[in-house]
Tab-separated table of C-alpha atoms and ligand atoms in Angstrom:
chain	number	residue	atom	x	y	z
A	8	ALA	CA	-12.263	43.672	-4.735
A	9	ILE	CA	-8.842	42.107	-4.984
A	10	ARG	CA	-7.660	44.051	-1.982
A	11	SER	CA	-10.542	42.894	0.141
A	12	ILE	CA	-9.991	39.274	-0.858
A	13	GLU	CA	-6.339	39.656	-0.033
A	14	SER	CA	-6.956	41.178	3.340
A	15	GLY	CA	-9.590	38.532	4.003
A	16	LEU	CA	-7.069	35.813	3.223
A	17	LEU	CA	-4.484	37.496	5.347
A	18	PHE	CA	-6.877	37.727	8.230
A	19	TYR	CA	-7.875	34.120	7.783
A	20	SER	CA	-4.282	32.923	7.565
A	21	GLU	CA	-3.489	34.644	10.836
A	22	GLU	CA	-6.238	32.634	12.437
A	23	MET	CA	-5.008	29.347	11.070
A	24	ASN	CA	-2.488	27.294	12.933
A	25	GLN	CA	0.773	26.190	11.340
A	26	ARG	CA	-0.514	22.710	10.696
A	27	ALA	CA	-3.529	23.797	8.692
A	28	LYS	CA	-1.370	26.101	6.603
A	29	GLU	CA	1.098	23.333	5.989
A	30	HIS	CA	-1.783	21.082	4.876
A	31	MET	CA	-3.075	23.683	2.441
A	32	ARG	CA	0.378	24.181	0.987
A	33	ILE	CA	0.867	20.439	0.550
A	34	GLU	CA	-2.577	20.045	-1.001
A	35	GLY	CA	-1.927	22.743	-3.582
A	36	GLU	CA	1.478	21.407	-4.427
A	37	LEU	CA	0.145	17.874	-4.632
A	38	ARG	CA	-2.479	18.854	-7.201
A	39	GLN	CA	0.311	20.453	-9.182
A	40	ALA	CA	2.453	17.338	-8.713
A	41	LEU	CA	-0.217	15.210	-10.388
A	42	LEU	CA	-0.242	17.529	-13.399
A	43	ASN	CA	3.540	17.944	-13.526
A	44	GLN	CA	4.254	14.224	-13.354
A	45	GLU	CA	6.232	14.531	-10.148
A	46	LEU	CA	4.750	11.306	-8.773
A	47	LEU	CA	6.273	7.890	-9.243
A	48	LEU	CA	6.002	4.393	-7.869
A	49	TYR	CA	8.694	2.483	-6.061
A	50	TYR	CA	8.441	-1.279	-5.698
A	51	GLN	CA	9.302	-3.355	-2.661
A	52	PRO	CA	9.660	-7.108	-3.212
A	53	LYS	CA	7.832	-9.702	-1.144
A	54	VAL	CA	9.767	-12.964	-0.800
A	55	SER	CA	8.639	-16.489	-0.054
A	56	LEU	CA	10.077	-17.795	3.211
A	57	ARG	CA	9.967	-21.284	1.749
A	58	SER	CA	11.680	-20.783	-1.614
A	59	GLY	CA	13.499	-17.506	-0.985
A	60	ARG	CA	12.162	-16.213	-4.294
A	61	ILE	CA	10.399	-12.970	-5.112
A	62	VAL	CA	6.686	-13.769	-5.180
A	63	GLY	CA	5.240	-10.274	-5.256
A	64	ALA	CA	5.875	-6.597	-4.752
A	65	GLU	CA	4.124	-3.629	-3.231
A	66	ALA	CA	3.880	-0.408	-5.218
A	67	LEU	CA	4.600	2.573	-2.968
A	68	LEU	CA	3.962	6.172	-3.939
A	69	ARG	CA	6.823	8.679	-4.069
A	70	TRP	CA	6.800	12.382	-4.808
A	71	ARG	CA	9.811	13.912	-6.470
A	72	HIS	CA	9.358	17.491	-5.310
A	73	PRO	CA	11.286	20.073	-7.387
A	74	VAL	CA	12.674	21.736	-4.245
A	75	ARG	CA	12.268	19.303	-1.383
A	76	GLY	CA	13.454	16.210	-3.223
A	77	LEU	CA	11.869	12.808	-2.596
A	78	VAL	CA	8.918	13.306	-0.221
A	79	SER	CA	7.660	10.358	1.803
A	80	PRO	CA	3.988	9.304	1.600
A	81	GLY	CA	3.875	9.543	5.386
A	82	VAL	CA	3.802	13.320	4.832
A	83	PHE	CA	1.354	13.683	1.969
A	84	ILE	CA	-0.999	10.676	2.117
A	85	PRO	CA	-2.689	11.880	5.333
A	86	VAL	CA	-3.255	15.291	3.694
A	87	ALA	CA	-4.598	13.631	0.556
A	88	GLU	CA	-6.928	11.496	2.694
A	89	GLU	CA	-8.273	14.563	4.460
A	90	THR	CA	-8.864	16.599	1.336
A	91	GLY	CA	-10.218	13.818	-0.862
A	92	LEU	CA	-7.303	14.211	-3.264
A	93	ILE	CA	-6.541	10.583	-2.447
A	94	LEU	CA	-9.171	9.647	-5.048
A	95	ASP	CA	-7.133	11.228	-7.848
A	96	LEU	CA	-3.884	9.904	-6.403
A	97	GLY	CA	-5.377	6.424	-6.083
A	98	SER	CA	-6.527	6.447	-9.714
A	99	TRP	CA	-3.092	7.565	-10.806
A	100	VAL	CA	-1.446	4.758	-8.815
A	101	LEU	CA	-3.661	2.060	-10.359
A	102	GLU	CA	-3.118	3.431	-13.843
A	103	GLU	CA	0.650	3.712	-13.390
A	104	ALA	CA	0.993	0.244	-11.837
A	105	CYS	CA	-0.924	-1.304	-14.743
A	106	ARG	CA	1.083	0.646	-17.304
A	107	GLN	CA	4.272	-0.621	-15.677
A	108	ILE	CA	3.088	-4.229	-15.474
A	109	ARG	CA	2.209	-4.125	-19.181
A	110	ALA	CA	5.653	-2.692	-20.014
A	111	TRP	CA	7.374	-5.404	-17.944
A	112	GLN	CA	5.320	-8.146	-19.550
A	113	ASP	CA	6.090	-6.738	-22.994
A	114	ALA	CA	9.777	-7.002	-22.018
A	115	ASN	CA	9.185	-10.719	-21.295
A	116	LEU	CA	9.556	-10.470	-17.545
A	117	ILE	CA	7.615	-13.036	-15.579
A	118	MET	CA	5.665	-10.854	-13.196
A	119	PRO	CA	4.472	-11.824	-9.744
A	120	PRO	CA	1.330	-10.031	-8.530
A	121	ILE	CA	1.851	-6.337	-7.777
A	122	ALA	CA	0.083	-4.887	-4.761
A	123	VAL	CA	-1.391	-1.406	-4.711
A	124	ASN	CA	-2.638	0.369	-1.609
A	125	LEU	CA	-6.284	1.383	-1.623
A	126	SER	CA	-7.672	4.110	0.574
A	127	ALA	CA	-11.000	3.351	2.240
A	128	ARG	CA	-12.285	6.400	0.390
A	129	GLN	CA	-11.704	4.678	-2.958
A	130	PHE	CA	-13.935	1.833	-1.879
A	131	ASP	CA	-17.354	2.429	-3.404
A	132	SER	CA	-19.716	0.428	-5.579
A	133	LYS	CA	-18.118	1.764	-8.788
A	134	LEU	CA	-14.620	0.603	-7.793
A	135	PRO	CA	-14.775	-2.804	-9.543
A	136	GLN	CA	-15.861	-1.184	-12.838
A	137	ARG	CA	-13.208	1.496	-12.544
A	138	ILE	CA	-10.490	-1.079	-11.988
A	139	ALA	CA	-11.836	-3.257	-14.805
A	140	ALA	CA	-11.529	-0.295	-17.188
A	141	VAL	CA	-7.898	0.313	-16.188
A	142	LEU	CA	-7.029	-3.376	-16.585
A	143	GLU	CA	-8.701	-3.438	-19.977
A	144	ARG	CA	-6.916	-0.292	-21.135
A	145	HIS	CA	-3.508	-1.787	-20.334
A	146	GLN	CA	-4.361	-5.389	-21.129
A	147	VAL	CA	-3.398	-6.519	-17.648
A	148	GLN	CA	-4.890	-9.673	-16.093
A	149	PRO	CA	-6.703	-9.171	-12.774
A	150	GLU	CA	-4.543	-11.947	-11.272
A	151	GLN	CA	-1.584	-9.558	-11.560
A	152	ILE	CA	-3.166	-7.192	-9.059
A	153	ASN	CA	-3.256	-7.456	-5.301
A	154	LEU	CA	-5.256	-4.809	-3.464
A	155	GLU	CA	-4.054	-3.821	0.002
A	156	ILE	CA	-6.832	-2.501	2.208
A	157	THR	CA	-6.867	-1.542	5.869
A	158	GLU	CA	-8.977	-2.547	8.807
A	159	SER	CA	-10.773	0.798	8.928
A	160	LEU	CA	-12.710	-0.407	5.907
A	161	LEU	CA	-13.835	-3.575	7.687
A	162	VAL	CA	-14.885	-1.667	10.773
A	163	ARG	CA	-17.314	0.163	8.521
A	164	GLY	CA	-18.537	-3.409	8.245
A	165	ALA	CA	-21.427	-2.865	5.879
A	166	GLU	CA	-22.757	-5.624	3.676
A	167	SER	CA	-22.025	-3.316	0.762
A	168	VAL	CA	-18.280	-3.469	1.530
A	169	ILE	CA	-18.422	-7.270	1.537
A	170	ALA	CA	-20.323	-7.211	-1.754
A	171	ILE	CA	-17.675	-5.010	-3.394
A	172	MET	CA	-14.903	-7.252	-2.063
A	173	ASN	CA	-16.680	-10.311	-3.441
A	174	GLU	CA	-16.952	-8.620	-6.791
A	175	LEU	CA	-13.213	-7.824	-6.839
A	176	ARG	CA	-12.413	-11.406	-5.851
A	177	ALA	CA	-14.751	-12.780	-8.511
A	178	MET	CA	-12.892	-10.694	-11.093
A	179	GLY	CA	-9.725	-12.552	-10.063
A	180	MET	CA	-7.921	-10.017	-7.896
A	181	ARG	CA	-6.411	-10.778	-4.519
A	182	LEU	CA	-7.218	-8.785	-1.407
A	183	SER	CA	-4.716	-8.248	1.403
A	184	LEU	CA	-5.501	-6.834	4.802
A	185	ASP	CA	-2.740	-4.335	5.556
A	186	ASP	CA	-1.276	-3.313	8.924
A	187	PHE	CA	-3.070	-6.194	10.580
A	188	GLY	CA	-3.330	-5.991	14.349
A	189	THR	CA	-3.360	-2.213	14.579
A	190	GLY	CA	-7.124	-1.862	14.152
A	191	TYR	CA	-10.058	-3.508	15.790
A	192	SER	CA	-10.954	-6.538	13.755
A	193	SER	CA	-11.343	-9.809	15.597
A	194	LEU	CA	-11.084	-13.338	14.310
A	195	ALA	CA	-14.868	-13.813	14.192
A	196	TYR	CA	-15.150	-10.572	12.293
A	197	LEU	CA	-12.474	-11.387	9.759
A	198	LYS	CA	-14.243	-14.555	8.677
A	199	LYS	CA	-16.943	-12.494	7.004
A	200	PHE	CA	-14.545	-10.882	4.552
A	201	PRO	CA	-13.159	-12.526	1.399
A	202	ILE	CA	-9.535	-11.699	2.162
A	203	SER	CA	-6.704	-13.862	0.833
A	204	THR	CA	-3.751	-12.427	2.757
A	205	LEU	CA	-2.997	-10.862	6.124
A	206	LYS	CA	-0.067	-8.514	6.514
A	207	ILE	CA	1.321	-8.415	10.053
A	208	ASP	CA	2.083	-4.817	10.893
A	209	ARG	CA	5.694	-3.773	11.317
A	210	SER	CA	5.018	-2.619	14.876
A	211	PHE	CA	4.708	-6.288	15.941
A	212	VAL	CA	7.725	-7.407	13.935
A	213	ILE	CA	10.108	-4.871	15.470
A	214	GLY	CA	10.240	-6.635	18.859
A	215	LEU	CA	10.810	-10.167	17.517
A	216	PRO	CA	12.207	-12.412	18.880
A	217	ASP	CA	12.991	-10.722	22.215
A	218	GLU	CA	9.758	-8.987	23.191
A	219	GLU	CA	7.404	-11.591	24.633
A	220	ASN	CA	4.275	-9.594	23.831
A	221	ASP	CA	5.223	-9.155	20.175
A	222	CYS	CA	6.014	-12.869	19.896
A	223	ALA	CA	2.628	-13.757	21.380
A	224	ILE	CA	0.802	-11.392	19.023
A	225	ALA	CA	2.702	-12.616	15.954
A	226	ARG	CA	2.024	-16.224	16.955
A	227	ALA	CA	-1.679	-15.540	17.472
A	228	ILE	CA	-2.019	-13.789	14.122
A	229	VAL	CA	-0.267	-16.586	12.233
A	230	THR	CA	-2.326	-19.298	13.944
A	231	MET	CA	-5.517	-17.443	13.185
A	232	ALA	CA	-4.612	-16.802	9.558
A	233	GLN	CA	-3.750	-20.466	9.094
A	234	GLN	CA	-7.141	-21.473	10.444
A	235	LEU	CA	-8.797	-19.098	7.998
A	236	ARG	CA	-6.514	-20.415	5.225
A	237	GLN	CA	-5.129	-16.994	4.579
A	238	GLU	CA	-1.596	-16.270	3.506
A	239	ILE	CA	0.550	-14.325	5.941
A	240	VAL	CA	3.020	-11.626	5.006
A	241	ALA	CA	5.222	-10.014	7.659
A	242	GLU	CA	6.155	-6.431	6.901
A	243	GLY	CA	9.128	-4.426	8.093
A	244	VAL	CA	11.437	-7.420	8.509
A	245	GLU	CA	14.933	-6.052	9.061
A	246	THR	CA	16.974	-8.774	10.771
A	247	PRO	CA	17.787	-12.452	10.198
A	248	GLU	CA	16.537	-13.132	13.750
A	249	GLN	CA	13.120	-11.715	12.897
A	250	MET	CA	13.069	-13.739	9.690
A	251	ASN	CA	13.944	-17.001	11.437
A	252	PHE	CA	11.315	-16.490	14.087
A	253	LEU	CA	8.652	-15.738	11.468
A	254	ARG	CA	9.663	-18.715	9.370
A	255	GLU	CA	9.332	-21.048	12.356
A	256	LEU	CA	5.901	-19.614	13.099
A	257	GLY	CA	4.825	-20.612	9.596
A	258	CYS	CA	4.647	-17.182	8.045
A	259	ASP	CA	4.530	-17.373	4.205
A	260	GLN	CA	6.218	-14.219	2.975
A	261	LEU	CA	8.351	-11.388	4.215
A	262	GLN	CA	8.732	-7.829	3.081
A	263	GLY	CA	11.358	-5.549	4.557
A	264	TYR	CA	14.755	-3.954	4.421
A	265	LEU	CA	16.399	-7.302	5.187
A	266	PHE	CA	15.665	-8.290	1.601
A	267	SER	CA	15.220	-4.901	-0.066
A	268	GLN	CA	14.011	-1.370	0.476
A	269	PRO	CA	11.391	-0.048	-1.952
A	270	VAL	CA	13.282	0.635	-5.211
A	271	PRO	CA	12.645	2.327	-8.566
A	272	ALA	CA	10.906	0.203	-11.206
A	273	ALA	CA	14.098	-0.461	-13.167
A	274	ASP	CA	15.882	-1.821	-10.084
A	275	PHE	CA	12.960	-4.118	-9.273
A	276	ALA	CA	13.019	-5.432	-12.838
A	277	THR	CA	16.725	-6.181	-12.437
A	278	MET	CA	16.072	-8.154	-9.236
A	279	LEU	CA	13.409	-10.184	-11.034
A	280	ARG	CA	15.585	-10.790	-14.067
A	281	ASP	CA	18.582	-11.808	-11.965
A	282	GLY	CA	16.414	-14.051	-9.816
A	283	LYS	CA	17.581	-12.394	-6.587
A	284	ARG	CA	17.032	-14.790	-3.656
A	285	LEU	CA	16.690	-14.400	0.056
B	19	C2E	P1	2.298	0.622	4.241
B	19	C2E	O1	1.250	0.284	3.241
B	19	C2E	O2	2.239	-0.094	5.539
B	19	C2E	O3	3.674	0.375	3.495
B	19	C2E	C1	4.824	-0.155	4.101
B	19	C2E	C2	5.744	0.949	4.558
B	19	C2E	O4	6.792	0.379	5.341
B	19	C2E	C3	6.455	1.657	3.404
B	19	C2E	O5	6.644	3.019	3.799
B	19	C2E	C4	7.788	0.941	3.352
B	19	C2E	O6	8.818	1.705	2.753
B	19	C2E	C5	8.044	0.725	4.818
B	19	C2E	N1	8.955	-0.404	5.060
B	19	C2E	C6	9.033	-1.553	4.389
B	19	C2E	N2	9.962	-2.378	4.913
B	19	C2E	C7	10.493	-1.722	5.980
B	19	C2E	C8	11.494	-2.055	6.940
B	19	C2E	O7	12.096	-3.130	6.930
B	19	C2E	N3	11.762	-1.121	7.898
B	19	C2E	C9	11.111	0.078	7.951
B	19	C2E	N4	11.462	0.941	8.909
B	19	C2E	N5	10.142	0.428	7.046
B	19	C2E	C10	9.836	-0.467	6.086
B	19	C2E	P2	6.325	4.197	2.794
B	19	C2E	O8	6.670	3.813	1.391
B	19	C2E	O9	6.925	5.427	3.383
B	19	C2E	O10	4.742	4.317	2.851
B	19	C2E	C11	4.098	4.702	4.041
B	19	C2E	C12	2.609	4.505	3.938
B	19	C2E	O11	2.031	5.393	2.985
B	19	C2E	C13	2.201	3.108	3.478
B	19	C2E	O12	2.287	2.206	4.550
B	19	C2E	C14	0.781	3.372	3.027
B	19	C2E	O13	-0.097	3.409	4.130
B	19	C2E	C15	0.890	4.766	2.453
B	19	C2E	N6	0.992	4.664	0.973
B	19	C2E	C16	2.104	4.521	0.197
B	19	C2E	N7	1.773	4.472	-1.115
B	19	C2E	C17	0.418	4.574	-1.160
B	19	C2E	C18	-0.551	4.575	-2.224
B	19	C2E	O14	-0.241	4.437	-3.418
B	19	C2E	N8	-1.874	4.710	-1.870
B	19	C2E	C19	-2.269	4.839	-0.560
B	19	C2E	N9	-3.589	4.965	-0.297
B	19	C2E	N10	-1.397	4.817	0.455
B	19	C2E	C20	-0.067	4.688	0.166
B	20	CA	CA1	0.525	-1.495	2.210
B	21	CA	CA1	1.493	-2.186	5.700
B	22	CA	CA1	2.433	-0.525	8.385
């Protein structure tokens, strides 16, 4: 029986293309990574363009692979999304972020809200209860949590999505729309959703202030967000020229290598403690 399974697998693997094999390998290793505690969160500060102070941070998943070293989420998140493993990863991220916030608060750090990325697949009617349980377990206030969601969720557009968002907002959490401008949501559309913050995607920030199209898009997004009374965060800000342009537009916060790359928890705590400024 074993031989026939083996030869079956062999036959199958010959049929598979490299990509599918690679995905299966990553999926298996990722399951193991969850068990072996190979995952960790890095934190990237968000700074106020007005005060120059750290006013938030985004938690970003990292995988310390025993052989390959630090693996970027760009490699494994898409696989996790495809296989559904993103649900387990997403739970781990929420749990770990709350554990860390609790530890920082116990160490008397004054914490700005910490953002976690949510996959559209995590977004179901049980999500508010699941998050409430994690918050309760770690004694973390909902105001400490900012949930970053993407436009793909809005395009699904159902009333049920709006209801879940309203529930999360009513609990006291903030909602940010990530990678804004890369999807399909229009101004009229956005109005329906209880979102507190728009994040301008890095692809529009790269060309500032020289690319006319990028300037026009950034300007339009900021104007729109202001009309909807939403906060605006620009992501991927790398140069002082980009920063100045965004500040003049009226953008509220920036996140990017200009201020800091994503860093281990201890380094972020040091920045907070030292009051690092823009
Ligand atoms: P994202 O949510 O758009 O996160 C921002 C990405 O931009 C991060 O990449 C960050 O390191 C990078 N970045 C920030 N500032 C700069 C900059 O100035 N220049 C450049 N070149 N890059 C910058 P990272 O950490 O590799 O994450 C990639 C993506 O993986 C994230 O994009 C997000 O979609 C996904 N991801 C990361 N962690 C999680 C997670 O816990 N859950 C889920 N569902 N997705 C996650
Ligand atoms: Ca994000
Ligand atoms: Ca983003
Ligand atoms: Ca992005």
